[in-house]
Amino acid sequence: MIEIRLATLADAEAIAQLVRSAWAGKVAPDSSGHQETAERVEQDLGRGYIWVAEDQGKIVGSVRLTRHPHEIGVWEVKKLGVLNEYRKRGLGPELMNVLLAKAVQMGAKEVRLAIRHDQPRLLPWYAQFGFVHDPKLRYSSPNPLTPLPYVMRKTLEVMS
């Protein structure tokens, strides 16, 4: 049975390996995911949350929710990935739903994400969660080796 749980620092190397494996053959070679390191994972854990999907002790999927570096109340979705042999089982949507529930619980006003310029097919996938492409937005940490990504935003209803 696959369990979704919050990651710890002890998971950093396994998460970095997962990202590199999930990106292999799926994302262009200039994607930053191919150079993912445990240090970057640890940095993101220090700025937010990472959830992992775990199957009998093996991390098979993950997603990150990190604070926007310049805007209060804005959080970013990063590095959603699921190993190829675990795709089409609903893990991506399950990870996104857990992430969005946490964002609402924290009182985030907005969640953003970036999609590589060469993967516009992902725009409708994220739209199913209420994300909308906003061409005026710029991603907080674009890859300097690639054209600017599509930036999507989801405004959250803050319960008072």
mmCIF file of C-alpha atoms in Angstrom, residues 17-148:
data_model
loop_
_atom_site.group_PDB
_atom_site.id
_atom_site.type_symbol
_atom_site.label_atom_id
_atom_site.label_comp_id
_atom_site.label_asym_id
_atom_site.label_seq_id
_atom_site.Cartn_x
_atom_site.Cartn_y
_atom_site.Cartn_z
ATOM 1 C CA GLN A 17 17.270 10.469 -6.756
ATOM 2 C CA LEU A 18 13.508 10.202 -7.339
ATOM 3 C CA VAL A 19 13.431 13.557 -9.147
ATOM 4 C CA ARG A 20 16.363 12.610 -11.391
ATOM 5 C CA SER A 21 14.724 9.245 -12.176
ATOM 6 C CA ALA A 22 11.243 10.688 -12.759
ATOM 7 C CA TRP A 23 12.648 13.371 -15.095
ATOM 8 C CA ALA A 24 14.821 10.906 -17.077
ATOM 9 C CA GLY A 25 13.504 10.534 -20.606
ATOM 10 C CA LYS A 26 10.490 12.760 -19.815
ATOM 11 C CA VAL A 27 11.950 16.267 -19.558
ATOM 12 C CA ALA A 28 14.524 17.990 -21.777
ATOM 13 C CA PRO A 29 18.186 17.523 -20.757
ATOM 14 C CA ASP A 30 18.528 21.197 -19.760
ATOM 15 C CA SER A 31 15.922 20.840 -16.990
ATOM 16 C CA SER A 32 17.197 21.589 -13.492
ATOM 17 C CA GLY A 33 15.549 18.372 -12.275
ATOM 18 C CA HIS A 34 18.331 16.352 -13.908
ATOM 19 C CA GLN A 35 20.835 18.009 -11.568
ATOM 20 C CA GLU A 36 18.739 17.639 -8.399
ATOM 21 C CA THR A 37 20.808 17.207 -5.230
ATOM 22 C CA ALA A 38 20.129 16.320 -1.614
ATOM 23 C CA GLU A 39 21.352 19.825 -0.712
ATOM 24 C CA ARG A 40 18.636 21.441 -2.855
ATOM 25 C CA VAL A 41 16.025 19.169 -1.315
ATOM 26 C CA GLU A 42 17.244 20.184 2.164
ATOM 27 C CA GLN A 43 17.038 23.875 1.184
ATOM 28 C CA ASP A 44 13.440 23.421 0.024
ATOM 29 C CA LEU A 45 12.576 21.579 3.252
ATOM 30 C CA GLY A 46 13.909 24.600 5.129
ATOM 31 C CA ARG A 47 11.564 26.877 3.149
ATOM 32 C CA GLY A 48 8.457 24.731 3.281
ATOM 33 C CA TYR A 49 7.179 21.185 3.001
ATOM 34 C CA ILE A 50 7.835 18.116 0.899
ATOM 35 C CA TRP A 51 5.470 15.174 0.682
ATOM 36 C CA VAL A 52 6.529 11.763 -0.509
ATOM 37 C CA ALA A 53 4.573 8.786 -1.786
ATOM 38 C CA GLU A 54 6.193 5.706 -0.302
ATOM 39 C CA ASP A 55 5.709 2.083 -1.297
ATOM 40 C CA GLN A 56 7.168 -0.400 1.206
ATOM 41 C CA GLY A 57 9.969 1.982 2.186
ATOM 42 C CA LYS A 58 10.719 3.174 -1.365
ATOM 43 C CA ILE A 59 9.978 6.788 -2.294
ATOM 44 C CA VAL A 60 8.056 6.647 -5.583
ATOM 45 C CA GLY A 61 6.699 10.195 -5.808
ATOM 46 C CA SER A 62 7.113 13.638 -4.268
ATOM 47 C CA VAL A 63 5.999 17.262 -4.417
ATOM 48 C CA ARG A 64 7.157 20.455 -2.683
ATOM 49 C CA LEU A 65 5.424 23.519 -1.316
ATOM 50 C CA THR A 66 7.860 26.361 -0.622
ATOM 51 C CA ARG A 67 7.494 29.969 0.412
ATOM 52 C CA HIS A 68 7.729 32.482 -2.406
ATOM 53 C CA PRO A 69 11.004 34.336 -1.795
ATOM 54 C CA HIS A 70 9.525 37.826 -2.264
ATOM 55 C CA GLU A 71 5.755 37.745 -1.727
ATOM 56 C CA ILE A 72 4.082 37.177 1.621
ATOM 57 C CA GLY A 73 1.216 34.693 1.539
ATOM 58 C CA VAL A 74 2.336 33.208 -1.790
ATOM 59 C CA TRP A 75 3.673 29.649 -1.958
ATOM 60 C CA GLU A 76 5.108 27.662 -4.873
ATOM 61 C CA VAL A 77 4.622 24.092 -6.033
ATOM 62 C CA LYS A 78 7.896 22.539 -7.151
ATOM 63 C CA LYS A 79 9.260 19.283 -8.480
ATOM 64 C CA LEU A 80 6.152 17.118 -8.660
ATOM 65 C CA GLY A 81 7.390 13.751 -9.822
ATOM 66 C CA VAL A 82 6.287 10.125 -9.840
ATOM 67 C CA LEU A 83 8.394 7.187 -10.979
ATOM 68 C CA ASN A 84 7.344 5.881 -14.382
ATOM 69 C CA GLU A 85 6.180 2.497 -13.084
ATOM 70 C CA TYR A 86 3.878 4.248 -10.558
ATOM 71 C CA ARG A 87 2.260 6.689 -12.975
ATOM 72 C CA LYS A 88 -1.429 6.471 -13.889
ATOM 73 C CA ARG A 89 -2.308 5.362 -10.342
ATOM 74 C CA GLY A 90 -3.519 8.749 -9.111
ATOM 75 C CA LEU A 91 -0.415 9.598 -7.080
ATOM 76 C CA GLY A 92 0.154 12.959 -8.787
ATOM 77 C CA PRO A 93 -3.383 14.172 -8.020
ATOM 78 C CA GLU A 94 -3.174 12.752 -4.488
ATOM 79 C CA LEU A 95 0.094 14.616 -3.836
ATOM 80 C CA MET A 96 -1.384 17.837 -5.250
ATOM 81 C CA ASN A 97 -4.515 17.535 -3.117
ATOM 82 C CA VAL A 98 -2.484 17.023 0.077
ATOM 83 C CA LEU A 99 -0.330 20.033 -0.834
ATOM 84 C CA LEU A 100 -3.332 22.264 -1.557
ATOM 85 C CA ALA A 101 -5.057 21.224 1.675
ATOM 86 C CA LYS A 102 -1.944 22.268 3.612
ATOM 87 C CA ALA A 103 -1.804 25.610 1.781
ATOM 88 C CA VAL A 104 -5.420 26.315 2.734
ATOM 89 C CA GLN A 105 -4.805 25.195 6.324
ATOM 90 C CA MET A 106 -1.854 27.617 6.580
ATOM 91 C CA GLY A 107 -3.926 30.498 5.241
ATOM 92 C CA ALA A 108 -1.896 30.935 2.046
ATOM 93 C CA LYS A 109 -3.537 33.460 -0.255
ATOM 94 C CA GLU A 110 -2.075 32.050 -3.474
ATOM 95 C CA VAL A 111 -0.165 29.051 -4.799
ATOM 96 C CA ARG A 112 1.894 29.262 -7.982
ATOM 97 C CA LEU A 113 3.784 26.848 -10.169
ATOM 98 C CA ALA A 114 5.879 26.956 -13.303
ATOM 99 C CA ILE A 115 5.674 24.682 -16.323
ATOM 100 C CA ARG A 116 8.575 24.394 -18.709
ATOM 101 C CA HIS A 117 8.122 26.218 -22.013
ATOM 102 C CA ASP A 118 8.335 22.898 -23.865
ATOM 103 C CA GLN A 119 5.608 21.166 -21.824
ATOM 104 C CA PRO A 120 2.401 23.148 -22.469
ATOM 105 C CA ARG A 121 0.493 19.836 -22.367
ATOM 106 C CA LEU A 122 0.722 20.110 -18.557
ATOM 107 C CA LEU A 123 -1.349 23.318 -18.469
ATOM 108 C CA PRO A 124 -4.713 21.448 -18.575
ATOM 109 C CA TRP A 125 -3.478 18.917 -16.006
ATOM 110 C CA TYR A 126 -2.849 21.659 -13.437
ATOM 111 C CA ALA A 127 -6.023 23.504 -14.499
ATOM 112 C CA GLN A 128 -8.035 20.585 -13.064
ATOM 113 C CA PHE A 129 -6.836 21.748 -9.614
ATOM 114 C CA GLY A 130 -7.955 25.330 -10.256
ATOM 115 C CA PHE A 131 -4.659 26.759 -11.511
ATOM 116 C CA VAL A 132 -4.871 29.434 -14.203
ATOM 117 C CA HIS A 133 -2.092 30.500 -16.563
ATOM 118 C CA ASP A 134 -1.104 34.127 -15.914
ATOM 119 C CA PRO A 135 1.246 35.437 -18.645
ATOM 120 C CA LYS A 136 2.023 38.548 -16.567
ATOM 121 C CA LEU A 137 3.639 36.533 -13.761
ATOM 122 C CA ARG A 138 7.334 35.672 -13.735
ATOM 123 C CA TYR A 139 8.638 32.593 -11.933
ATOM 124 C CA SER A 140 10.726 33.332 -8.847
ATOM 125 C CA SER A 141 13.613 31.052 -9.847
ATOM 126 C CA PRO A 142 13.647 30.460 -13.614
ATOM 127 C CA ASN A 143 16.229 28.179 -15.175
ATOM 128 C CA PRO A 144 18.729 30.532 -16.861
ATOM 129 C CA LEU A 145 19.434 27.873 -19.505
ATOM 130 C CA THR A 146 15.879 27.779 -20.873
ATOM 131 C CA PRO A 147 13.143 30.115 -22.139
ATOM 132 C CA LEU A 148 10.820 31.454 -19.450
#
